[in-house]
Amino acid sequence: HLEDWLAATVPEAQVAGLPAHTPLSVLLEETASAVLCSHVEAEALSANVLATNAPPPAHPFSRFIVVSITPQALGTGMDRSLLYFQVAHRSGALARVLEVFQQRGVNVENIHPYPDPTGSGKEVCFFAECGGHSSEDELAQTLEQLRACTVAVRCVGSFVSATAMSPSS
């Protein structure tokens, strides 16, 4: 999956959700250090192609992904974060993780399971999109509490919610 490839290839990347109508050329000029996009889009912008082996996005609505070396340092109050965590492949492991989010009042908006990367079947990996920014105490404390019930956990990145950036909001 693209998310796994990105995490392995550029682990320090900050992932951001952006409005679908934002032109790729504007993103390159104003915010990006790199963009994952189709080869056709790269050619149209005369962009340097750095890699061609990225898998396709898991979601059909993904047109391109902006990769920036400059993280969004401070929360805006309308942020989301993408978390990665691994749990033991046993009954109740995910329920314990979700209980932490519930106790801390952090809303999990989206969650995707992935198989154990080692192939042993002993663990399950998840990407979870949740409300909040990694610079905020509530999310930092949630991550700390998750360390006790996961094999591994980290914040992949925080970004302004695409809903907050839409023209109708």
Coordinates of C-alpha atoms in Angstrom, one line a residue:
H1 CA 0.0 0.0 0.0
L2 CA 1.0 3.6 -0.6
E3 CA 1.0 4.5 3.1
D4 CA 3.4 1.7 3.9
W5 CA 5.7 2.6 1.0
L6 CA 5.7 6.3 2.1
A7 CA 6.4 5.4 5.7
A8 CA 9.3 3.2 4.7
T9 CA 10.7 5.5 2.0
V10 CA 10.3 8.9 3.7
P11 CA 9.6 8.1 7.4
E12 CA 9.9 11.8 8.4
A13 CA 7.2 12.9 5.9
Q14 CA 4.2 14.8 7.1
V15 CA 1.0 13.7 5.4
A16 CA -1.7 16.4 4.7
G17 CA -5.2 16.2 3.5
L18 CA -6.0 18.9 1.0
P19 CA -9.0 20.0 -1.0
A20 CA -9.4 18.1 -4.2
H21 CA -9.7 21.3 -6.2
T22 CA -6.2 22.6 -5.3
P23 CA -4.1 22.6 -8.4
L24 CA -0.9 20.6 -8.2
S25 CA 1.1 23.5 -9.6
V26 CA 0.0 25.7 -6.7
L27 CA 1.0 23.0 -4.1
L28 CA 4.4 22.6 -5.7
E29 CA 5.0 26.4 -5.6
E30 CA 3.7 27.1 -2.1
T31 CA 4.0 24.1 0.1
A32 CA 5.7 21.1 -1.2
S33 CA 9.2 19.6 -1.2
A34 CA 7.9 16.6 -3.1
V35 CA 4.6 15.3 -4.6
L36 CA 3.5 11.8 -5.2
C37 CA 1.4 12.0 -8.4
S38 CA 0.8 10.4 -11.7
H39 CA 3.5 10.3 -14.3
V40 CA 1.2 12.3 -16.6
E41 CA 0.9 15.1 -14.0
A42 CA 4.7 15.2 -13.4
E43 CA 5.4 15.5 -17.1
A44 CA 2.8 18.2 -17.5
L45 CA 4.6 20.3 -14.9
S46 CA 8.1 19.4 -16.1
A47 CA 8.8 18.1 -12.6
N48 CA 11.8 15.9 -11.8
V49 CA 10.7 12.3 -11.3
L50 CA 12.5 10.9 -8.3
A51 CA 10.9 7.5 -8.0
T52 CA 8.5 5.5 -10.1
N53 CA 7.9 2.5 -7.9
A54 CA 5.2 3.9 -5.6
P55 CA 2.1 1.6 -5.4
P56 CA -1.3 3.1 -6.3
P57 CA -3.2 4.9 -3.5
A58 CA -5.6 2.7 -1.5
H59 CA -8.4 5.2 -2.1
P60 CA -9.7 6.0 -5.6
F61 CA -10.3 9.6 -4.7
S62 CA -6.5 10.3 -4.2
R63 CA -5.2 12.3 -7.1
F64 CA -1.8 13.2 -5.7
I65 CA 0.0 13.4 -2.4
V66 CA 2.2 16.3 -1.3
V67 CA 5.3 15.4 0.7
S68 CA 6.9 18.2 2.7
I69 CA 10.1 18.3 4.8
T70 CA 8.6 21.2 6.7
P71 CA 6.1 19.9 9.3
Q72 CA 3.0 21.8 10.3
A73 CA 4.5 22.7 13.7
L74 CA 1.4 24.1 15.4
G75 CA -2.2 23.1 15.6
T76 CA -4.9 25.2 14.1
G77 CA -7.8 23.8 16.1
M78 CA -9.1 22.1 13.0
D79 CA -6.5 19.4 12.6
R80 CA -6.3 15.7 12.1
S81 CA -3.4 13.3 12.7
L82 CA -2.4 10.0 11.1
L83 CA -1.2 7.5 13.7
Y84 CA 0.4 4.1 13.0
F85 CA 0.3 1.4 15.6
Q86 CA 0.8 -2.4 15.9
V87 CA -0.9 -4.7 18.3
A88 CA -0.6 -8.3 19.2
H89 CA -2.9 -10.5 17.0
R90 CA -5.2 -11.6 19.8
S91 CA -8.7 -11.0 21.1
G92 CA -9.3 -7.6 22.7
A93 CA -6.0 -6.0 21.6
L94 CA -7.7 -3.4 19.3
A95 CA -10.5 -2.9 21.8
R96 CA -7.9 -1.8 24.4
V97 CA -6.4 0.7 22.0
L98 CA -9.8 2.1 21.1
E99 CA -10.6 2.4 24.8
V100 CA -7.6 4.7 25.2
F101 CA -8.9 7.0 22.5
Q102 CA -12.4 7.0 24.1
Q103 CA -11.0 7.7 27.6
R104 CA -8.9 10.6 26.3
G105 CA -11.8 12.0 24.2
V106 CA -9.9 11.7 21.0
N107 CA -12.2 10.9 18.0
V108 CA -10.9 8.2 15.7
E109 CA -12.4 9.2 12.3
N110 CA -10.9 6.4 10.1
I111 CA -9.0 3.2 10.8
H112 CA -7.4 0.7 8.4
P113 CA -5.9 -2.6 9.3
Y114 CA -2.8 -4.1 7.6
P115 CA -1.3 -7.5 8.0
D116 CA 1.8 -8.2 10.1
P117 CA 4.7 -6.9 8.1
T118 CA 6.9 -9.8 9.2
G119 CA 4.4 -12.3 7.9
S120 CA 4.4 -14.2 11.2
G121 CA 0.8 -13.4 11.9
K122 CA 1.6 -12.4 15.5
E123 CA 0.8 -8.7 15.1
V124 CA -1.7 -6.5 13.2
C125 CA -0.8 -3.0 12.0
F126 CA -3.3 -0.1 11.8
F127 CA -3.3 3.4 10.4
A128 CA -5.8 5.6 12.3
E129 CA -6.9 9.1 11.4
C130 CA -8.0 11.0 14.5
G131 CA -8.9 14.5 15.5
G132 CA -6.2 16.7 17.0
H133 CA -2.6 17.8 16.3
S134 CA 0.6 16.1 17.5
S135 CA 1.7 19.3 19.1
E136 CA -1.4 19.3 21.4
D137 CA -1.1 17.8 24.9
E138 CA -4.3 15.7 24.5
L139 CA -2.9 13.8 21.5
A140 CA 0.6 13.6 23.0
Q141 CA -0.8 12.1 26.2
T142 CA -2.9 9.7 24.2
L143 CA 0.2 8.5 22.3
E144 CA 2.0 8.0 25.6
Q145 CA -0.9 6.0 27.0
L146 CA -1.1 3.9 23.8
R147 CA 2.5 2.8 24.3
A148 CA 1.3 0.6 27.2
C149 CA -1.1 -1.4 25.0
T150 CA 0.7 -1.5 21.6
V151 CA 3.8 -3.1 20.2
A152 CA 4.6 0.1 18.4
V153 CA 2.9 3.5 18.0
R154 CA 3.8 6.8 16.3
C155 CA 2.3 9.9 14.8
V156 CA 3.0 9.8 11.1
G157 CA 1.9 13.4 10.7
S158 CA -0.6 16.1 11.5
F159 CA -2.5 18.3 9.0
V160 CA -5.3 20.7 8.7
S161 CA -8.6 18.9 8.1
A162 CA -9.6 19.0 4.4
T163 CA -13.1 19.7 5.6
A164 CA -11.9 22.8 7.4
M165 CA -10.2 24.0 4.2
S166 CA -13.2 23.5 1.9
P167 CA -14.8 26.6 0.4
S168 CA -18.2 25.7 2.0
S169 CA -16.8 25.8 5.6

